[in-house]
JSON list of C-alpha atoms in Angstrom, two decimals:
[
{"chain": "A", "resi": 1, "resn": "MET", "atom": "CA", "xyz": [80.46, 37.35, 137.01]},
{"chain": "A", "resi": 2, "resn": "SER", "atom": "CA", "xyz": [80.60, 40.12, 134.46]},
{"chain": "A", "resi": 3, "resn": "SER", "atom": "CA", "xyz": [79.73, 38.09, 131.59]},
{"chain": "A", "resi": 4, "resn": "ALA", "atom": "CA", "xyz": [76.72, 36.68, 133.45]},
{"chain": "A", "resi": 5, "resn": "ASN", "atom": "CA", "xyz": [75.72, 40.23, 134.33]},
{"chain": "A", "resi": 6, "resn": "GLY", "atom": "CA", "xyz": [76.51, 41.46, 130.63]},
{"chain": "A", "resi": 7, "resn": "VAL", "atom": "CA", "xyz": [74.17, 38.73, 129.34]},
{"chain": "A", "resi": 8, "resn": "LEU", "atom": "CA", "xyz": [71.30, 39.89, 131.56]},
{"chain": "A", "resi": 9, "resn": "ILE", "atom": "CA", "xyz": [72.01, 43.83, 130.53]},
{"chain": "A", "resi": 10, "resn": "ALA", "atom": "CA", "xyz": [72.05, 42.64, 126.87]},
{"chain": "A", "resi": 11, "resn": "ALA", "atom": "CA", "xyz": [68.80, 41.12, 127.29]},
{"chain": "A", "resi": 12, "resn": "TYR", "atom": "CA", "xyz": [67.33, 44.24, 128.22]},
{"chain": "A", "resi": 13, "resn": "PHE", "atom": "CA", "xyz": [69.02, 46.97, 125.99]},
{"chain": "A", "resi": 14, "resn": "ILE", "atom": "CA", "xyz": [69.07, 44.89, 122.62]},
{"chain": "A", "resi": 15, "resn": "PRO", "atom": "CA", "xyz": [65.23, 44.57, 122.39]},
{"chain": "A", "resi": 16, "resn": "THR", "atom": "CA", "xyz": [64.39, 47.93, 124.05]},
{"chain": "A", "resi": 17, "resn": "TRP", "atom": "CA", "xyz": [66.96, 50.07, 122.22]},
{"chain": "A", "resi": 18, "resn": "LEU", "atom": "CA", "xyz": [66.32, 48.28, 118.69]},
{"chain": "A", "resi": 19, "resn": "ILE", "atom": "CA", "xyz": [62.43, 48.76, 119.14]},
{"chain": "A", "resi": 20, "resn": "ILE", "atom": "CA", "xyz": [62.89, 52.64, 119.86]},
{"chain": "A", "resi": 21, "resn": "SER", "atom": "CA", "xyz": [65.44, 52.95, 117.09]},
{"chain": "A", "resi": 22, "resn": "PHE", "atom": "CA", "xyz": [63.24, 51.18, 114.56]},
{"chain": "A", "resi": 23, "resn": "ARG", "atom": "CA", "xyz": [60.30, 53.35, 115.74]},
{"chain": "A", "resi": 24, "resn": "ILE", "atom": "CA", "xyz": [62.41, 56.35, 115.02]},
{"chain": "A", "resi": 25, "resn": "MET", "atom": "CA", "xyz": [63.58, 55.15, 111.72]},
{"chain": "A", "resi": 26, "resn": "VAL", "atom": "CA", "xyz": [59.85, 54.50, 110.52]},
{"chain": "A", "resi": 27, "resn": "SER", "atom": "CA", "xyz": [58.24, 57.69, 112.01]},
{"chain": "A", "resi": 28, "resn": "PRO", "atom": "CA", "xyz": [61.13, 60.04, 113.10]},
{"chain": "A", "resi": 29, "resn": "ILE", "atom": "CA", "xyz": [59.04, 62.93, 114.50]},
{"chain": "A", "resi": 30, "resn": "HIS", "atom": "CA", "xyz": [56.33, 61.04, 116.17]},
{"chain": "A", "resi": 31, "resn": "ALA", "atom": "CA", "xyz": [58.80, 58.52, 117.66]},
{"chain": "A", "resi": 32, "resn": "PHE", "atom": "CA", "xyz": [61.23, 61.25, 118.86]},
{"chain": "A", "resi": 33, "resn": "TYR", "atom": "CA", "xyz": [58.32, 62.62, 120.99]},
{"chain": "A", "resi": 34, "resn": "GLU", "atom": "CA", "xyz": [57.74, 59.25, 122.71]},
{"chain": "A", "resi": 35, "resn": "ARG", "atom": "CA", "xyz": [58.75, 58.76, 126.37]},
{"chain": "A", "resi": 36, "resn": "PRO", "atom": "CA", "xyz": [62.22, 57.17, 125.75]},
{"chain": "A", "resi": 37, "resn": "ASN", "atom": "CA", "xyz": [63.24, 60.05, 123.71]},
{"chain": "A", "resi": 38, "resn": "ILE", "atom": "CA", "xyz": [61.08, 63.08, 124.66]},
{"chain": "A", "resi": 39, "resn": "SER", "atom": "CA", "xyz": [63.85, 64.77, 126.98]},
{"chain": "A", "resi": 40, "resn": "VAL", "atom": "CA", "xyz": [66.09, 64.82, 123.99]},
{"chain": "A", "resi": 41, "resn": "ALA", "atom": "CA", "xyz": [63.50, 66.22, 121.48]},
{"chain": "A", "resi": 42, "resn": "ILE", "atom": "CA", "xyz": [62.36, 68.77, 124.03]},
{"chain": "A", "resi": 43, "resn": "PHE", "atom": "CA", "xyz": [65.93, 69.96, 124.79]},
{"chain": "A", "resi": 44, "resn": "LEU", "atom": "CA", "xyz": [66.99, 70.11, 121.20]},
{"chain": "A", "resi": 45, "resn": "SER", "atom": "CA", "xyz": [63.86, 71.94, 120.18]},
{"chain": "A", "resi": 46, "resn": "ASP", "atom": "CA", "xyz": [63.93, 74.52, 123.16]},
{"chain": "A", "resi": 47, "resn": "HIS", "atom": "CA", "xyz": [67.83, 75.20, 122.84]},
{"chain": "A", "resi": 48, "resn": "PHE", "atom": "CA", "xyz": [68.50, 74.80, 119.06]},
{"chain": "A", "resi": 49, "resn": "HIS", "atom": "CA", "xyz": [65.35, 75.80, 117.41]},
{"chain": "A", "resi": 50, "resn": "LEU", "atom": "CA", "xyz": [65.48, 72.85, 114.87]},
{"chain": "A", "resi": 51, "resn": "ALA", "atom": "CA", "xyz": [63.54, 72.89, 111.74]},
{"chain": "A", "resi": 52, "resn": "ALA", "atom": "CA", "xyz": [61.82, 69.71, 110.70]},
{"chain": "A", "resi": 53, "resn": "VAL", "atom": "CA", "xyz": [64.35, 68.27, 108.65]},
{"chain": "A", "resi": 54, "resn": "SER", "atom": "CA", "xyz": [66.97, 68.90, 111.31]},
{"chain": "A", "resi": 55, "resn": "THR", "atom": "CA", "xyz": [64.72, 67.43, 113.93]},
{"chain": "A", "resi": 56, "resn": "VAL", "atom": "CA", "xyz": [64.46, 64.30, 111.66]},
{"chain": "A", "resi": 57, "resn": "ARG", "atom": "CA", "xyz": [68.32, 64.31, 111.52]},
{"chain": "A", "resi": 58, "resn": "ALA", "atom": "CA", "xyz": [68.88, 64.46, 115.17]},
{"chain": "A", "resi": 59, "resn": "ALA", "atom": "CA", "xyz": [66.36, 61.86, 115.64]},
{"chain": "A", "resi": 60, "resn": "TRP", "atom": "CA", "xyz": [68.11, 59.39, 113.29]},
{"chain": "A", "resi": 61, "resn": "LEU", "atom": "CA", "xyz": [71.27, 60.11, 114.79]},
{"chain": "A", "resi": 62, "resn": "LEU", "atom": "CA", "xyz": [69.95, 59.03, 118.19]},
{"chain": "A", "resi": 63, "resn": "ALA", "atom": "CA", "xyz": [68.50, 55.91, 116.64]},
{"chain": "A", "resi": 64, "resn": "LEU", "atom": "CA", "xyz": [72.03, 55.18, 114.99]},
{"chain": "A", "resi": 65, "resn": "ALA", "atom": "CA", "xyz": [73.84, 55.59, 118.41]},
{"chain": "A", "resi": 66, "resn": "LYS", "atom": "CA", "xyz": [71.24, 53.07, 120.12]},
{"chain": "A", "resi": 67, "resn": "VAL", "atom": "CA", "xyz": [71.42, 50.60, 117.21]},
{"chain": "A", "resi": 68, "resn": "THR", "atom": "CA", "xyz": [75.41, 50.87, 117.73]},
{"chain": "A", "resi": 69, "resn": "VAL", "atom": "CA", "xyz": [75.09, 50.01, 121.52]},
{"chain": "A", "resi": 70, "resn": "ALA", "atom": "CA", "xyz": [72.38, 47.11, 120.61]},
{"chain": "A", "resi": 71, "resn": "ALA", "atom": "CA", "xyz": [75.18, 45.86, 118.06]},
{"chain": "A", "resi": 72, "resn": "PHE", "atom": "CA", "xyz": [77.73, 45.83, 120.58]},
{"chain": "A", "resi": 73, "resn": "PHE", "atom": "CA", "xyz": [75.73, 43.96, 123.00]},
{"chain": "A", "resi": 74, "resn": "ALA", "atom": "CA", "xyz": [74.98, 41.68, 120.25]},
{"chain": "A", "resi": 75, "resn": "LEU", "atom": "CA", "xyz": [78.55, 41.12, 119.42]},
{"chain": "A", "resi": 76, "resn": "PHE", "atom": "CA", "xyz": [79.21, 40.23, 122.98]},
{"chain": "A", "resi": 77, "resn": "LEU", "atom": "CA", "xyz": [76.84, 37.62, 123.14]},
{"chain": "A", "resi": 78, "resn": "ALA", "atom": "CA", "xyz": [78.04, 36.07, 119.93]},
{"chain": "A", "resi": 79, "resn": "LEU", "atom": "CA", "xyz": [81.68, 36.03, 121.27]},
{"chain": "A", "resi": 80, "resn": "LEU", "atom": "CA", "xyz": [80.50, 34.83, 124.52]},
{"chain": "A", "resi": 81, "resn": "THR", "atom": "CA", "xyz": [79.26, 31.70, 122.84]},
{"chain": "A", "resi": 82, "resn": "ARG", "atom": "CA", "xyz": [82.73, 30.54, 121.82]},
{"chain": "A", "resi": 83, "resn": "PRO", "atom": "CA", "xyz": [84.46, 28.84, 125.02]},
{"chain": "A", "resi": 84, "resn": "ALA", "atom": "CA", "xyz": [88.08, 29.96, 124.09]},
{"chain": "A", "resi": 85, "resn": "ILE", "atom": "CA", "xyz": [87.27, 33.42, 123.57]},
{"chain": "A", "resi": 86, "resn": "ARG", "atom": "CA", "xyz": [85.07, 33.42, 126.82]},
{"chain": "A", "resi": 87, "resn": "LYS", "atom": "CA", "xyz": [87.72, 32.02, 128.90]},
{"chain": "A", "resi": 88, "resn": "SER", "atom": "CA", "xyz": [90.49, 34.46, 127.71]},
{"chain": "A", "resi": 89, "resn": "GLY", "atom": "CA", "xyz": [88.21, 37.58, 128.26]},
{"chain": "A", "resi": 90, "resn": "GLY", "atom": "CA", "xyz": [88.14, 38.46, 124.63]},
{"chain": "A", "resi": 91, "resn": "CYS", "atom": "CA", "xyz": [84.43, 39.26, 124.70]},
{"chain": "A", "resi": 92, "resn": "ASP", "atom": "CA", "xyz": [85.07, 41.87, 127.49]},
{"chain": "A", "resi": 93, "resn": "GLU", "atom": "CA", "xyz": [85.99, 44.48, 125.03]},
{"chain": "A", "resi": 94, "resn": "ALA", "atom": "CA", "xyz": [82.64, 44.40, 123.02]},
{"chain": "A", "resi": 95, "resn": "LEU", "atom": "CA", "xyz": [80.89, 44.74, 126.52]},
{"chain": "A", "resi": 96, "resn": "ALA", "atom": "CA", "xyz": [83.00, 47.64, 127.60]},
{"chain": "A", "resi": 97, "resn": "ILE", "atom": "CA", "xyz": [82.23, 49.45, 124.43]},
{"chain": "A", "resi": 98, "resn": "ALA", "atom": "CA", "xyz": [78.50, 48.75, 124.84]},
{"chain": "A", "resi": 99, "resn": "LEU", "atom": "CA", "xyz": [78.46, 49.98, 128.51]},
{"chain": "A", "resi": 100, "resn": "SER", "atom": "CA", "xyz": [80.60, 53.05, 127.44]},
{"chain": "A", "resi": 101, "resn": "LEU", "atom": "CA", "xyz": [78.58, 54.32, 124.69]},
{"chain": "A", "resi": 102, "resn": "GLY", "atom": "CA", "xyz": [75.32, 53.37, 126.50]},
{"chain": "A", "resi": 103, "resn": "SER", "atom": "CA", "xyz": [76.11, 55.19, 129.70]},
{"chain": "A", "resi": 104, "resn": "ILE", "atom": "CA", "xyz": [77.19, 58.32, 127.55]},
{"chain": "A", "resi": 105, "resn": "ILE", "atom": "CA", "xyz": [73.58, 58.20, 126.09]},
{"chain": "A", "resi": 106, "resn": "SER", "atom": "CA", "xyz": [71.72, 57.50, 129.21]},
{"chain": "A", "resi": 107, "resn": "PHE", "atom": "CA", "xyz": [73.71, 60.05, 130.93]},
{"chain": "A", "resi": 108, "resn": "ALA", "atom": "CA", "xyz": [73.27, 62.79, 128.34]},
{"chain": "A", "resi": 109, "resn": "SER", "atom": "CA", "xyz": [69.24, 61.78, 128.10]},
{"chain": "A", "resi": 110, "resn": "MET", "atom": "CA", "xyz": [69.03, 61.99, 131.96]},
{"chain": "A", "resi": 111, "resn": "LEU", "atom": "CA", "xyz": [70.69, 65.45, 132.06]},
{"chain": "A", "resi": 112, "resn": "MET", "atom": "CA", "xyz": [68.46, 66.79, 128.98]},
{"chain": "A", "resi": 113, "resn": "ALA", "atom": "CA", "xyz": [65.21, 65.13, 131.04]},
{"chain": "A", "resi": 114, "resn": "SER", "atom": "CA", "xyz": [66.03, 67.10, 134.10]},
{"chain": "A", "resi": 115, "resn": "HIS", "atom": "CA", "xyz": [66.71, 70.30, 132.24]},
{"chain": "A", "resi": 116, "resn": "ALA", "atom": "CA", "xyz": [63.40, 69.70, 130.45]},
{"chain": "A", "resi": 117, "resn": "GLY", "atom": "CA", "xyz": [61.47, 68.85, 133.61]},
{"chain": "A", "resi": 118, "resn": "GLU", "atom": "CA", "xyz": [60.42, 65.42, 132.54]},
{"chain": "A", "resi": 119, "resn": "MET", "atom": "CA", "xyz": [60.54, 63.43, 135.54]},
{"chain": "A", "resi": 120, "resn": "GLU", "atom": "CA", "xyz": [59.32, 60.15, 133.98]},
{"chain": "A", "resi": 121, "resn": "ALA", "atom": "CA", "xyz": [62.02, 60.18, 131.47]},
{"chain": "A", "resi": 122, "resn": "MET", "atom": "CA", "xyz": [64.56, 61.17, 134.06]},
{"chain": "A", "resi": 123, "resn": "ARG", "atom": "CA", "xyz": [63.80, 58.15, 136.09]},
{"chain": "A", "resi": 124, "resn": "LEU", "atom": "CA", "xyz": [64.09, 56.00, 132.94]},
{"chain": "A", "resi": 125, "resn": "HIS", "atom": "CA", "xyz": [67.54, 57.22, 131.88]},
{"chain": "A", "resi": 126, "resn": "ALA", "atom": "CA", "xyz": [68.77, 57.03, 135.48]},
{"chain": "A", "resi": 127, "resn": "THR", "atom": "CA", "xyz": [67.64, 53.51, 135.77]},
{"chain": "A", "resi": 128, "resn": "GLU", "atom": "CA", "xyz": [69.39, 52.82, 132.59]},
{"chain": "A", "resi": 129, "resn": "LEU", "atom": "CA", "xyz": [72.47, 54.48, 133.60]},
{"chain": "A", "resi": 130, "resn": "LEU", "atom": "CA", "xyz": [72.51, 52.83, 137.03]},
{"chain": "A", "resi": 131, "resn": "LEU", "atom": "CA", "xyz": [72.25, 49.29, 135.50]},
{"chain": "A", "resi": 132, "resn": "LEU", "atom": "CA", "xyz": [75.31, 50.14, 132.94]},
{"chain": "A", "resi": 133, "resn": "LEU", "atom": "CA", "xyz": [77.50, 51.56, 135.54]},
{"chain": "A", "resi": 134, "resn": "GLY", "atom": "CA", "xyz": [76.78, 48.50, 137.86]},
{"chain": "A", "resi": 135, "resn": "THR", "atom": "CA", "xyz": [77.85, 46.18, 135.29]},
{"chain": "A", "resi": 136, "resn": "ALA", "atom": "CA", "xyz": [80.97, 48.18, 134.60]},
{"chain": "A", "resi": 137, "resn": "ILE", "atom": "CA", "xyz": [81.98, 48.23, 138.08]},
{"chain": "A", "resi": 138, "resn": "VAL", "atom": "CA", "xyz": [81.55, 44.68, 138.36]},
{"chain": "A", "resi": 139, "resn": "MET", "atom": "CA", "xyz": [83.80, 44.45, 135.39]},
{"chain": "A", "resi": 140, "resn": "LEU", "atom": "CA", "xyz": [86.40, 46.52, 137.10]},
{"chain": "A", "resi": 141, "resn": "VAL", "atom": "CA", "xyz": [86.41, 44.76, 140.14]},
{"chain": "A", "resi": 142, "resn": "GLU", "atom": "CA", "xyz": [86.47, 41.29, 138.91]},
{"chain": "A", "resi": 143, "resn": "ARG", "atom": "CA", "xyz": [90.02, 39.79, 138.25]},
{"chain": "A", "resi": 144, "resn": "PRO", "atom": "CA", "xyz": [91.00, 37.98, 135.12]},
{"chain": "A", "resi": 145, "resn": "ALA", "atom": "CA", "xyz": [90.93, 34.15, 135.32]},
{"chain": "A", "resi": 146, "resn": "ALA", "atom": "CA", "xyz": [94.46, 33.10, 136.04]},
{"chain": "A", "resi": 147, "resn": "ILE", "atom": "CA", "xyz": [95.84, 30.75, 133.16]},
{"chain": "A", "resi": 148, "resn": "VAL", "atom": "CA", "xyz": [97.44, 27.68, 134.78]},
{"chain": "A", "resi": 149, "resn": "VAL", "atom": "CA", "xyz": [100.00, 26.21, 132.29]},
{"chain": "A", "resi": 150, "resn": "PRO", "atom": "CA", "xyz": [101.25, 22.67, 133.33]},
{"chain": "A", "resi": 151, "resn": "ALA", "atom": "CA", "xyz": [105.22, 22.26, 133.52]},
{"chain": "A", "resi": 152, "resn": "GLU", "atom": "CA", "xyz": [105.16, 19.78, 130.68]},
{"chain": "A", "resi": 153, "resn": "GLU", "atom": "CA", "xyz": [103.88, 22.19, 128.40]},
{"chain": "A", "resi": 154, "resn": "ARG", "atom": "CA", "xyz": [106.13, 25.18, 129.31]},
{"chain": "A", "resi": 155, "resn": "VAL", "atom": "CA", "xyz": [108.97, 22.81, 128.74]},
{"chain": "A", "resi": 156, "resn": "GLU", "atom": "CA", "xyz": [107.66, 22.23, 125.24]},
{"chain": "A", "resi": 157, "resn": "LEU", "atom": "CA", "xyz": [107.12, 26.07, 124.56]},
{"chain": "A", "resi": 158, "resn": "THR", "atom": "CA", "xyz": [110.78, 26.68, 125.14]},
{"chain": "A", "resi": 159, "resn": "SER", "atom": "CA", "xyz": [111.88, 23.65, 123.30]},
{"chain": "A", "resi": 160, "resn": "ASN", "atom": "CA", "xyz": [110.43, 24.69, 119.96]},
{"chain": "A", "resi": 161, "resn": "TYR", "atom": "CA", "xyz": [112.73, 27.51, 119.78]},
{"chain": "A", "resi": 162, "resn": "PRO", "atom": "CA", "xyz": [116.28, 26.29, 120.55]},
{"chain": "A", "resi": 163, "resn": "GLN", "atom": "CA", "xyz": [118.00, 29.35, 118.95]},
{"chain": "A", "resi": 164, "resn": "ALA", "atom": "CA", "xyz": [116.10, 31.72, 121.14]},
{"chain": "A", "resi": 165, "resn": "ALA", "atom": "CA", "xyz": [118.07, 30.38, 124.15]},
{"chain": "A", "resi": 166, "resn": "GLN", "atom": "CA", "xyz": [121.29, 30.68, 122.51]},
{"chain": "A", "resi": 167, "resn": "ASN", "atom": "CA", "xyz": [120.88, 34.20, 121.16]},
{"chain": "A", "resi": 168, "resn": "SER", "atom": "CA", "xyz": [119.84, 35.73, 124.61]}
]
């Protein structure tokens, strides 16, 4: 269940945050003042009085953070394609990291939008935060799949190490 929910969340966040990040990389100041980033830009300019070079650095830092989240979502999708990893739950770590970092970014952006008075940006970041937190809750509630080992295989596992039974 959490894997399917993670795929849907990744299908939204990978293209959206990569496009935003690449716009920042191409034109840092102009893209920093677009709707997805306006709250961070206004908050930083109002409270820290950043010069142009510092504003570009802050924009690039935000772009790097969003690319990192998108990369963890892409890693989750890549690990999900392997049946052995998917069944053992090995792909859940990449999803958990993406959800954690994305939630922190969205929450901070939502707080900055609230403080700056940008209601549309606040709605966008609140929606993204609810998507991420909903998936995290599904991951927490969902129990890991039980691995059933037939009796024949259990005997073989212990018979491969006869000295282990003698030493214990």
